[in-house]
Amino acid sequence: VINELELGAQRAQIVASLSGGQLKRVNVAMELLTRPSLVFLDEPTTGLDPALERRTMENLRGLADGGRGVMVVTHATSSLELCDAVIVMAKGGKLAYWGPLAGALRRFGVTRPEEIYEVLEDDNAPADVRRGKAVVEQEATPQQTETTSPGSGFCGRCGASVEKDDAFCGSCGQPIIGFSHELPAGAGTEAKRSGTFRQLKAVLGRGFKLLSRDRRNLLIMFGQVPLIALLIVGLFKTDVLEKVGGKPAAALQLIFMLVIAAIWFGAIGAAREIVKESSIYLRETAAGLRARVYLAAKYGIQTLLVGIQPAVMFAIVIALRPTEETLPVLLICTGVLVLTGMVAAALGLLISASVNTEEQATSLLPLVLIPQLLFAGAIVPVAAMSAPVASLSSLAFAQWSFSGVGIALGMQSRIAADKGFASASRYGTAFFGHSVGLSVGLLCLFAVAFLVSAWLVLRARSE
């Protein structure tokens, strides 16, 4: 499509840097992505200088010569001779004329097309409509596919053979609109889907370009990580994570804050990722883009971001609040926090796919994230909840992330070693009594469930 509209030289340019005429052609190009057989364009040359207006109309003429029907609504009259036929609308939306341009000039008694406006304003428009011979509706026949000479083609209404210079069809008597050498009447083209890998590469490439060019957003996105890490660190003493001298209650609060921060990093970045491109997504799925490929590309980019943010945050916290734990243990904690961010990103994409505006996504976020905070098991331990609420709280993935990091850091033994806290603690023996593998497995299931749900929503929106 880019080549068809002579935009090859601007292929790598940002749209905002294009000229007015190039922007108009880009708008036309977006409508041609699905290879439609009929194109309606409303004022495609408005605001262009005469040269650009002429160039745009010549592009449209080329589209028509290539086998498409092109209908243009316009007030510009300098290039109307490029059209196969013109339709003149009078006041009240009444059809005043339909046929070749030369006939319109004769019909309204003028010498230039722009003078027709004066006739219409003076209420001198003809009351009837010039239709040529009587209308004869006919079905398309196999004869439409016969070979034509360079100067002949097919009538867009009945499929009869006509010459290029004919204004009216000799068979049905209708004005010839959409003269074609290639397409029989009623024929269209269907958008062909490119391969999955090619689609994924294209969407990923565009996503990374947009991300790298939005430097302010990148600065905010990664600048908040050390700031949040320092704020968390500032709340606790240096020995908070130490086995000897450290307090289990404070360590659990620190772990909880790290989990909530990881969820924040994942969800806030993804919640607007799809909805902000909703019009682009609908247009590209119409052109053959698969919903699963689009979602995979979006999730891939978000995974990269949330893979960096929680890891950097945890590294800063450990550097300033050291622990005796070994490197493998710290890597497991990092992995659980990163996986938590990935689950939150999947949830954010589900939110983004389900709403219609970015404002709705922002409003829905608290309703989704606050339950994660309440049911994680830190503010109110699961053992202290009522049985129904305790069962329901297991659906909060923050709970499994919180317990997973706590298990990796040996919080069960730390709680038992502090007799005073152990006697008052309401965590019980079950919360940190399972394995890290169970937490990781359940977090993966949450991510899959959110992604499948987002995919189903995207498919439904594009159908």
Tab-separated table of C-alpha atoms in Angstrom:
chain	number	residue	atom	x	y	z
A	1	VAL	CA	0.000	0.000	0.000
A	2	ILE	CA	2.882	2.359	0.774
A	3	ASN	CA	4.295	1.812	-2.689
A	4	GLU	CA	0.882	2.138	-4.306
A	5	LEU	CA	0.485	5.642	-2.851
A	6	GLU	CA	4.099	6.627	-3.567
A	7	LEU	CA	5.130	6.881	0.091
A	8	GLY	CA	8.170	4.632	-0.150
A	9	ALA	CA	10.604	7.468	0.548
A	10	GLN	CA	8.747	8.259	3.779
A	11	ARG	CA	8.547	4.643	5.007
A	12	ALA	CA	10.831	5.270	8.023
A	13	GLN	CA	9.460	8.708	8.937
A	14	ILE	CA	7.322	9.434	11.989
A	15	VAL	CA	3.812	10.344	10.861
A	16	ALA	CA	3.938	13.695	12.675
A	17	SER	CA	6.830	14.785	10.442
A	18	LEU	CA	4.976	14.221	7.151
A	19	SER	CA	3.649	17.020	4.985
A	20	GLY	CA	-0.052	17.722	4.552
A	21	GLY	CA	-0.270	15.875	1.260
A	22	GLN	CA	1.648	12.909	2.624
A	23	LEU	CA	-0.655	12.777	5.641
A	24	LYS	CA	-3.662	12.664	3.338
A	25	ARG	CA	-2.105	9.766	1.471
A	26	VAL	CA	-1.385	7.982	4.754
A	27	ASN	CA	-5.067	8.349	5.671
A	28	VAL	CA	-6.020	6.818	2.338
A	29	ALA	CA	-3.408	4.083	2.810
A	30	MET	CA	-4.937	3.021	6.126
A	31	GLU	CA	-8.253	2.446	4.365
A	32	LEU	CA	-6.550	0.345	1.700
A	33	LEU	CA	-4.884	-2.093	4.101
A	34	THR	CA	-7.716	-4.583	3.728
A	35	ARG	CA	-7.532	-4.340	-0.085
A	36	PRO	CA	-11.185	-3.226	-0.433
A	37	SER	CA	-12.869	-3.328	-3.832
A	38	LEU	CA	-14.826	-0.157	-2.981
A	39	VAL	CA	-13.408	2.885	-1.172
A	40	PHE	CA	-15.354	5.895	0.146
A	41	LEU	CA	-13.289	8.999	0.958
A	42	ASP	CA	-14.711	12.124	2.589
A	43	GLU	CA	-12.896	15.343	1.645
A	44	PRO	CA	-9.463	13.718	1.122
A	45	THR	CA	-7.999	16.921	-0.380
A	46	THR	CA	-9.310	19.490	2.122
A	47	GLY	CA	-6.622	21.951	3.169
A	48	LEU	CA	-4.173	21.011	0.434
A	49	ASP	CA	-2.649	23.431	-2.027
A	50	PRO	CA	-3.626	22.981	-5.723
A	51	ALA	CA	-0.529	20.919	-6.550
A	52	LEU	CA	-1.044	18.495	-3.649
A	53	GLU	CA	-4.753	18.326	-4.374
A	54	ARG	CA	-3.986	17.328	-7.954
A	55	ARG	CA	-1.431	14.748	-6.838
A	56	THR	CA	-3.867	13.179	-4.400
A	57	MET	CA	-6.602	12.954	-7.017
A	58	GLU	CA	-4.147	11.389	-9.466
A	59	ASN	CA	-3.318	8.768	-6.812
A	60	LEU	CA	-7.025	8.019	-6.479
A	61	ARG	CA	-7.339	7.823	-10.251
A	62	GLY	CA	-4.574	5.238	-10.202
A	63	LEU	CA	-6.444	3.206	-7.588
A	64	ALA	CA	-9.536	3.221	-9.775
A	65	ASP	CA	-7.528	2.168	-12.827
A	66	GLY	CA	-6.180	-0.714	-10.756
A	67	GLY	CA	-9.621	-2.227	-10.340
A	68	ARG	CA	-11.154	-0.470	-7.333
A	69	GLY	CA	-14.309	1.574	-7.134
A	70	VAL	CA	-13.388	4.946	-5.631
A	71	MET	CA	-16.033	7.411	-4.468
A	72	VAL	CA	-14.810	10.815	-3.277
A	73	VAL	CA	-16.847	13.477	-1.510
A	74	THR	CA	-15.218	16.804	-2.338
A	75	HIS	CA	-15.777	20.515	-2.822
A	76	ALA	CA	-12.615	20.887	-4.928
A	77	THR	CA	-13.424	21.015	-8.615
A	78	SER	CA	-10.074	21.476	-10.352
A	79	SER	CA	-9.464	17.743	-10.874
A	80	LEU	CA	-12.951	16.455	-11.547
A	81	GLU	CA	-12.001	15.523	-15.110
A	82	LEU	CA	-10.073	12.615	-13.584
A	83	CYS	CA	-13.349	11.067	-12.434
A	84	ASP	CA	-15.318	8.606	-14.533
A	85	ALA	CA	-18.521	10.263	-13.347
A	86	VAL	CA	-19.664	13.007	-11.013
A	87	ILE	CA	-22.671	13.162	-8.733
A	88	VAL	CA	-24.051	16.609	-7.892
A	89	MET	CA	-26.141	16.925	-4.736
A	90	ALA	CA	-28.625	19.807	-4.389
A	91	LYS	CA	-30.142	21.291	-1.250
A	92	GLY	CA	-31.950	18.855	0.973
A	93	GLY	CA	-29.690	16.016	-0.151
A	94	LYS	CA	-31.492	15.698	-3.479
A	95	LEU	CA	-29.673	14.170	-6.414
A	96	ALA	CA	-29.316	16.832	-9.102
A	97	TYR	CA	-27.036	15.086	-11.571
A	98	TRP	CA	-25.235	11.801	-12.163
A	99	GLY	CA	-22.983	11.294	-15.142
A	100	PRO	CA	-19.808	12.513	-16.876
A	101	LEU	CA	-18.391	15.962	-16.069
A	102	ALA	CA	-19.038	17.360	-19.540
A	103	GLY	CA	-22.701	16.500	-19.181
A	104	ALA	CA	-22.855	18.261	-15.813
A	105	LEU	CA	-21.557	21.476	-17.367
A	106	ARG	CA	-24.209	21.280	-20.071
A	107	ARG	CA	-26.905	20.355	-17.608
A	108	PHE	CA	-26.308	23.392	-15.407
A	109	GLY	CA	-25.461	25.728	-18.287
A	110	VAL	CA	-21.958	26.608	-17.058
A	111	THR	CA	-18.452	26.456	-18.465
A	112	ARG	CA	-16.508	25.662	-15.270
A	113	PRO	CA	-17.343	23.102	-12.562
A	114	GLU	CA	-17.110	25.627	-9.704
A	115	GLU	CA	-19.935	27.632	-11.282
A	116	ILE	CA	-22.313	24.786	-10.499
A	117	TYR	CA	-22.279	25.958	-6.866
A	118	GLU	CA	-23.738	29.316	-7.909
A	119	VAL	CA	-26.523	27.596	-9.804
A	120	LEU	CA	-27.344	25.407	-6.789
A	121	GLU	CA	-27.350	28.368	-4.421
A	122	ASP	CA	-29.812	30.201	-6.677
A	123	ASP	CA	-32.155	27.203	-6.566
A	124	ASN	CA	-31.837	26.762	-10.309
A	125	ALA	CA	-30.842	23.103	-10.102
A	126	PRO	CA	-32.795	20.745	-12.373
A	127	ALA	CA	-35.590	18.975	-10.587
A	128	ASP	CA	-35.038	15.684	-12.323
A	129	VAL	CA	-31.999	13.466	-12.500
A	130	ARG	CA	-30.192	12.662	-15.716
A	131	ARG	CA	-30.152	8.888	-15.956
A	132	GLY	CA	-29.635	8.211	-19.648
A	133	LYS	CA	-31.487	5.125	-20.850
A	134	ALA	CA	-33.945	3.107	-18.793
A	135	VAL	CA	-32.558	1.165	-15.820
A	136	VAL	CA	-32.207	-2.549	-16.518
A	137	GLU	CA	-30.957	-4.544	-13.512
A	138	GLN	CA	-28.939	-7.606	-14.551
A	139	GLU	CA	-26.932	-10.197	-12.716
A	140	ALA	CA	-23.230	-10.575	-13.361
A	141	THR	CA	-22.557	-13.296	-15.931
A	142	PRO	CA	-19.537	-15.489	-16.651
A	143	GLN	CA	-18.949	-13.380	-19.749
A	144	GLN	CA	-17.469	-10.705	-17.448
A	145	THR	CA	-14.247	-12.663	-17.162
A	146	GLU	CA	-13.513	-12.653	-20.869
A	147	THR	CA	-10.339	-11.007	-22.097
A	148	THR	CA	-10.720	-7.327	-22.970
A	149	SER	CA	-8.774	-5.074	-25.269
A	150	PRO	CA	-6.685	-2.186	-23.843
A	151	GLY	CA	-9.512	0.221	-24.648
A	152	SER	CA	-12.371	-1.844	-23.253
A	153	GLY	CA	-13.586	-3.092	-19.885
A	154	PHE	CA	-16.698	-4.023	-17.921
A	155	CYS	CA	-19.666	-2.010	-16.710
A	156	GLY	CA	-19.633	-1.787	-12.914
A	157	ARG	CA	-23.395	-2.462	-12.733
A	158	CYS	CA	-24.310	-5.190	-15.211
A	159	GLY	CA	-20.909	-6.500	-16.351
A	160	ALA	CA	-21.468	-5.835	-20.048
A	161	SER	CA	-18.470	-4.958	-22.228
A	162	VAL	CA	-17.951	-1.210	-22.662
A	163	GLU	CA	-15.341	1.051	-24.167
A	164	LYS	CA	-13.248	3.307	-21.966
A	165	ASP	CA	-14.602	6.495	-23.558
A	166	ASP	CA	-18.255	5.479	-23.152
A	167	ALA	CA	-20.219	7.608	-20.690
A	168	PHE	CA	-23.170	5.202	-20.489
A	169	CYS	CA	-23.490	1.441	-20.738
A	170	GLY	CA	-25.230	0.292	-23.919
A	171	SER	CA	-26.809	-2.620	-22.055
A	172	CYS	CA	-28.260	-1.217	-18.816
A	173	GLY	CA	-28.172	2.477	-19.746
A	174	GLN	CA	-26.472	3.513	-16.506
A	175	PRO	CA	-23.488	5.890	-16.218
A	176	ILE	CA	-20.246	3.937	-16.234
A	177	ILE	CA	-18.641	4.237	-12.793
A	178	GLY	CA	-15.587	2.262	-11.741
A	179	PHE	CA	-14.440	1.151	-15.230
A	180	SER	CA	-12.036	-1.798	-14.829
A	181	HIS	CA	-9.803	-3.949	-17.001
A	182	GLU	CA	-9.177	-6.538	-14.279
A	183	LEU	CA	-12.095	-7.106	-11.902
A	184	PRO	CA	-15.485	-8.413	-13.037
A	185	ALA	CA	-18.547	-6.778	-11.485
A	186	GLY	CA	-19.090	-7.876	-7.900
A	187	ALA	CA	-15.577	-9.271	-7.528
A	188	GLY	CA	-13.451	-8.220	-4.565
A	189	THR	CA	-10.146	-9.025	-2.986
A	190	GLU	CA	-9.539	-10.656	0.366
A	191	ALA	CA	-6.783	-9.614	2.752
A	192	LYS	CA	-4.171	-12.361	2.953
A	193	ARG	CA	-2.628	-13.030	6.328
A	194	SER	CA	1.127	-13.027	6.579
A	195	GLY	CA	2.895	-15.634	8.689
A	196	THR	CA	2.756	-15.610	12.472
A	197	PHE	CA	6.476	-14.916	12.836
A	198	ARG	CA	6.351	-12.013	10.392
A	199	GLN	CA	3.368	-10.488	12.199
A	200	LEU	CA	5.064	-10.909	15.581
A	201	LYS	CA	8.251	-9.325	14.288
A	202	ALA	CA	6.336	-6.345	12.877
A	203	VAL	CA	4.308	-5.657	16.036
A	204	LEU	CA	7.321	-6.154	18.319
A	205	GLY	CA	9.458	-3.899	16.158
A	206	ARG	CA	6.888	-1.131	16.226
A	207	GLY	CA	6.382	-1.524	19.974
A	208	PHE	CA	10.077	-1.214	20.739
A	209	LYS	CA	10.398	1.796	18.439
A	210	LEU	CA	7.529	3.577	20.156
A	211	LEU	CA	8.969	2.702	23.550
A	212	SER	CA	12.472	3.908	22.717
A	213	ARG	CA	11.225	7.176	21.241
A	214	ASP	CA	9.089	8.060	24.263
A	215	ARG	CA	12.039	9.054	26.411
A	216	ARG	CA	10.000	10.876	29.016
A	217	ASN	CA	7.915	7.794	29.676
A	218	LEU	CA	11.070	5.655	29.889
A	219	LEU	CA	12.564	8.076	32.375
A	220	ILE	CA	9.460	7.923	34.559
A	221	MET	CA	9.172	4.160	34.191
A	222	PHE	CA	12.716	3.349	35.281
A	223	GLY	CA	13.284	6.430	37.420
A	224	GLN	CA	10.537	5.365	39.807
A	225	VAL	CA	12.274	2.054	40.546
A	226	PRO	CA	15.223	3.363	42.633
A	227	LEU	CA	12.968	5.976	44.206
A	228	ILE	CA	10.454	3.360	45.409
A	229	ALA	CA	13.297	1.086	46.535
A	230	LEU	CA	14.838	3.887	48.606
A	231	LEU	CA	11.469	4.755	50.147
A	232	ILE	CA	10.971	1.121	51.181
A	233	VAL	CA	14.508	0.869	52.549
A	234	GLY	CA	14.057	4.048	54.577
A	235	LEU	CA	11.244	2.475	56.590
A	236	PHE	CA	13.381	-0.273	58.087
A	237	LYS	CA	16.562	-0.678	60.094
A	238	THR	CA	19.743	-2.064	58.569
A	239	ASP	CA	19.329	-5.497	60.192
A	240	VAL	CA	15.735	-6.030	59.031
A	241	LEU	CA	16.613	-9.072	56.886
A	242	GLU	CA	19.319	-10.512	59.121
A	243	LYS	CA	18.590	-13.823	60.830
A	244	VAL	CA	20.296	-12.733	64.027
A	245	GLY	CA	19.025	-9.419	65.358
A	246	GLY	CA	16.385	-8.955	62.721
A	247	LYS	CA	12.696	-8.828	63.500
A	248	PRO	CA	10.426	-11.258	61.599
A	249	ALA	CA	7.504	-8.792	61.704
A	250	ALA	CA	9.550	-6.074	60.019
A	251	ALA	CA	10.968	-8.544	57.468
A	252	LEU	CA	7.443	-9.659	56.537
A	253	GLN	CA	6.387	-6.030	56.077
A	254	LEU	CA	9.377	-5.469	53.796
A	255	ILE	CA	8.566	-8.550	51.708
A	256	PHE	CA	4.933	-7.444	51.418
A	257	MET	CA	5.962	-3.998	50.157
A	258	LEU	CA	8.278	-5.549	47.563
A	259	VAL	CA	5.422	-7.745	46.289
A	260	ILE	CA	2.973	-4.837	46.067
A	261	ALA	CA	5.581	-2.708	44.256
A	262	ALA	CA	6.191	-5.531	41.734
A	263	ILE	CA	2.427	-5.769	41.099
A	264	TRP	CA	2.295	-2.010	40.633
A	265	PHE	CA	5.140	-2.055	38.100
A	266	GLY	CA	3.447	-4.766	36.040
A	267	ALA	CA	-0.156	-3.587	36.111
A	268	ILE	CA	0.234	0.163	35.693
A	269	GLY	CA	2.334	-0.150	32.542
A	270	ALA	CA	0.076	-2.682	30.822
A	271	ALA	CA	-3.372	-1.332	31.739
A	272	ARG	CA	-3.346	1.273	28.947
A	273	GLU	CA	-1.206	-0.614	26.431
A	274	ILE	CA	-4.023	-2.078	24.313
A	275	VAL	CA	-6.821	0.445	24.770
A	276	LYS	CA	-4.630	3.321	23.604
A	277	GLU	CA	-4.237	1.476	20.282
A	278	SER	CA	-7.798	0.188	19.984
A	279	SER	CA	-8.437	1.831	16.609
A	280	ILE	CA	-5.106	0.574	15.282
A	281	TYR	CA	-5.822	-2.931	16.542
A	282	LEU	CA	-9.237	-3.078	14.873
A	283	ARG	CA	-7.834	-1.808	11.583
A	284	GLU	CA	-4.929	-4.260	11.609
A	285	THR	CA	-7.039	-7.261	12.548
A	286	ALA	CA	-9.229	-6.370	9.580
A	287	ALA	CA	-6.031	-6.519	7.526
A	288	GLY	CA	-5.228	-10.003	8.834
A	289	LEU	CA	-3.389	-9.488	12.137
A	290	ARG	CA	-4.030	-12.355	14.564
A	291	ALA	CA	-5.250	-11.437	18.037
A	292	ARG	CA	-2.901	-13.922	19.688
A	293	VAL	CA	0.096	-12.472	17.865
A	294	TYR	CA	-0.796	-8.933	18.890
A	295	LEU	CA	-1.272	-9.993	22.519
A	296	ALA	CA	1.972	-11.994	22.521
A	297	ALA	CA	3.901	-8.978	21.233
A	298	LYS	CA	2.396	-6.670	23.834
A	299	TYR	CA	3.066	-9.162	26.611
A	300	GLY	CA	6.615	-9.723	25.403
A	301	ILE	CA	7.414	-6.015	25.716
A	302	GLN	CA	5.755	-5.772	29.121
A	303	THR	CA	7.619	-8.883	30.279
A	304	LEU	CA	10.922	-7.253	29.427
A	305	LEU	CA	10.013	-4.148	31.405
A	306	VAL	CA	8.737	-5.955	34.499
A	307	GLY	CA	11.715	-8.276	34.317
A	308	ILE	CA	14.010	-5.319	34.853
A	309	GLN	CA	12.041	-3.212	37.346
A	310	PRO	CA	11.453	-5.665	40.240
A	311	ALA	CA	14.955	-7.103	39.821
A	312	VAL	CA	16.590	-3.675	40.119
A	313	MET	CA	14.346	-2.759	43.055
A	314	PHE	CA	15.227	-5.947	44.955
A	315	ALA	CA	18.937	-5.506	44.222
A	316	ILE	CA	18.878	-1.993	45.706
A	317	VAL	CA	17.002	-3.193	48.787
A	318	ILE	CA	19.427	-6.076	49.373
A	319	ALA	CA	22.422	-3.794	48.840
A	320	LEU	CA	21.211	-1.390	51.519
A	321	ARG	CA	19.536	-3.924	53.824
A	322	PRO	CA	21.849	-6.976	53.544
A	323	THR	CA	21.006	-10.553	54.497
A	324	GLU	CA	23.036	-13.701	55.172
A	325	GLU	CA	21.107	-15.623	52.534
A	326	THR	CA	23.081	-17.192	49.706
A	327	LEU	CA	23.054	-15.980	46.113
A	328	PRO	CA	20.791	-18.849	44.897
A	329	VAL	CA	18.201	-17.874	47.528
A	330	LEU	CA	18.346	-14.229	46.468
A	331	LEU	CA	17.961	-15.267	42.827
A	332	ILE	CA	14.872	-17.296	43.725
A	333	CYS	CA	13.387	-14.253	45.488
A	334	THR	CA	14.186	-12.115	42.455
A	335	GLY	CA	12.551	-14.670	40.169
A	336	VAL	CA	9.356	-14.760	42.251
A	337	LEU	CA	9.142	-10.944	42.237
A	338	VAL	CA	9.747	-10.807	38.480
A	339	LEU	CA	7.102	-13.495	37.924
A	340	THR	CA	4.732	-11.473	40.116
A	341	GLY	CA	5.249	-8.464	37.858
A	342	MET	CA	4.597	-10.653	34.817
A	343	VAL	CA	1.311	-11.890	36.277
A	344	ALA	CA	0.325	-8.291	37.032
A	345	ALA	CA	1.216	-7.323	33.455
A	346	ALA	CA	-1.064	-10.075	32.143
A	347	LEU	CA	-3.828	-8.753	34.391
A	348	GLY	CA	-3.155	-5.222	33.142
A	349	LEU	CA	-3.487	-6.359	29.523
A	350	LEU	CA	-6.797	-8.037	30.379
A	351	ILE	CA	-8.023	-4.750	31.838
A	352	SER	CA	-6.770	-2.850	28.799
A	353	ALA	CA	-8.515	-5.229	26.396
A	354	SER	CA	-11.804	-5.015	28.313
A	355	VAL	CA	-12.295	-1.230	28.452
A	356	ASN	CA	-13.037	1.385	25.808
A	357	THR	CA	-10.934	4.316	27.012
A	358	GLU	CA	-7.731	4.922	28.923
A	359	GLU	CA	-9.747	6.712	31.613
A	360	GLN	CA	-11.780	3.556	32.187
A	361	ALA	CA	-8.577	1.548	32.538
A	362	THR	CA	-7.248	3.996	35.129
A	363	SER	CA	-10.527	3.860	37.060
A	364	LEU	CA	-10.623	0.059	37.022
A	365	LEU	CA	-7.056	-0.415	38.264
A	366	PRO	CA	-7.780	0.329	41.960
A	367	LEU	CA	-10.704	-2.102	41.947
A	368	VAL	CA	-8.330	-4.826	40.773
A	369	LEU	CA	-5.202	-3.960	42.775
A	370	ILE	CA	-6.773	-3.189	46.175
A	371	PRO	CA	-7.987	-6.808	46.619
A	372	GLN	CA	-4.395	-7.930	45.974
A	373	LEU	CA	-3.290	-5.692	48.821
A	374	LEU	CA	-6.065	-6.799	51.190
A	375	PHE	CA	-5.892	-10.540	50.540
A	376	ALA	CA	-2.124	-10.970	50.264
A	377	GLY	CA	-2.064	-12.214	53.843
A	378	ALA	CA	0.141	-9.480	55.304
A	379	ILE	CA	-2.392	-6.937	56.541
A	380	VAL	CA	-4.682	-9.682	57.837
A	381	PRO	CA	-3.106	-13.168	57.968
A	382	VAL	CA	-5.084	-15.865	56.173
A	383	ALA	CA	-5.376	-17.866	59.403
A	384	ALA	CA	-7.195	-14.912	60.982
A	385	MET	CA	-9.746	-14.630	58.160
A	386	SER	CA	-13.147	-16.273	58.211
A	387	ALA	CA	-13.301	-19.559	56.313
A	388	PRO	CA	-15.190	-18.214	53.241
A	389	VAL	CA	-12.943	-15.155	52.957
A	390	ALA	CA	-9.821	-17.259	53.475
A	391	SER	CA	-10.849	-19.530	50.600
A	392	LEU	CA	-11.615	-16.540	48.400
A	393	SER	CA	-8.299	-14.883	49.269
A	394	SER	CA	-6.408	-17.729	47.607
A	395	LEU	CA	-7.548	-16.223	44.283
A	396	ALA	CA	-5.329	-13.203	44.978
A	397	PHE	CA	-2.018	-13.983	43.299
A	398	ALA	CA	-0.289	-11.518	45.638
A	399	GLN	CA	-0.813	-14.076	48.433
A	400	TRP	CA	1.205	-16.713	46.587
A	401	SER	CA	3.904	-14.230	45.719
A	402	PHE	CA	4.140	-13.050	49.332
A	403	SER	CA	4.332	-16.601	50.677
A	404	GLY	CA	6.793	-17.647	47.957
A	405	VAL	CA	9.324	-14.942	48.801
A	406	GLY	CA	8.790	-15.587	52.519
A	407	ILE	CA	9.454	-19.310	52.085
A	408	ALA	CA	12.628	-18.615	50.093
A	409	LEU	CA	13.916	-16.361	52.903
A	410	GLY	CA	13.039	-18.965	55.546
A	411	MET	CA	10.412	-16.904	57.324
A	412	GLN	CA	8.857	-20.012	58.909
A	413	SER	CA	12.017	-20.736	60.892
A	414	ARG	CA	12.587	-17.037	61.645
A	415	ILE	CA	9.113	-16.736	63.126
A	416	ALA	CA	9.632	-19.879	65.213
A	417	ALA	CA	12.976	-18.550	66.480
A	418	ASP	CA	11.363	-15.355	67.791
A	419	LYS	CA	9.301	-16.718	70.714
A	420	GLY	CA	7.560	-13.409	71.366
A	421	PHE	CA	6.457	-12.914	67.785
A	422	ALA	CA	5.659	-16.632	67.354
A	423	SER	CA	3.225	-16.545	70.257
A	424	ALA	CA	1.416	-13.488	68.862
A	425	SER	CA	1.683	-14.358	65.183
A	426	ARG	CA	-1.433	-15.430	63.381
A	427	TYR	CA	0.338	-16.745	60.295
A	428	GLY	CA	0.156	-20.316	61.561
A	429	THR	CA	2.250	-23.116	60.112
A	430	ALA	CA	0.483	-23.477	56.752
A	431	PHE	CA	1.076	-20.076	55.135
A	432	PHE	CA	4.849	-20.540	54.817
A	433	GLY	CA	4.642	-24.320	55.025
A	434	HIS	CA	4.463	-25.211	51.327
A	435	SER	CA	7.215	-25.042	48.710
A	436	VAL	CA	8.418	-22.183	46.528
A	437	GLY	CA	7.631	-24.381	43.532
A	438	LEU	CA	3.928	-24.355	44.426
A	439	SER	CA	3.911	-20.553	44.533
A	440	VAL	CA	5.740	-20.357	41.203
A	441	GLY	CA	3.391	-22.860	39.593
A	442	LEU	CA	0.277	-21.052	40.764
A	443	LEU	CA	1.653	-17.682	39.631
A	444	CYS	CA	2.233	-19.176	36.176
A	445	LEU	CA	-1.369	-20.458	36.124
A	446	PHE	CA	-2.634	-16.978	37.023
A	447	ALA	CA	-0.610	-15.478	34.158
A	448	VAL	CA	-1.969	-18.034	31.670
A	449	ALA	CA	-5.547	-17.470	32.855
A	450	PHE	CA	-5.266	-13.688	32.484
A	451	LEU	CA	-3.648	-13.964	29.042
A	452	VAL	CA	-6.230	-16.434	27.727
A	453	SER	CA	-9.015	-14.183	29.003
A	454	ALA	CA	-7.404	-11.156	27.335
A	455	TRP	CA	-7.082	-13.115	24.075
A	456	LEU	CA	-10.755	-14.102	24.147
A	457	VAL	CA	-11.775	-10.480	24.769
A	458	LEU	CA	-9.572	-9.271	21.905
A	459	ARG	CA	-11.015	-11.852	19.539
A	460	ALA	CA	-14.548	-10.854	20.483
A	461	ARG	CA	-13.782	-7.166	19.913
A	462	SER	CA	-12.319	-7.778	16.464
A	463	GLU	CA	-15.169	-9.947	15.194
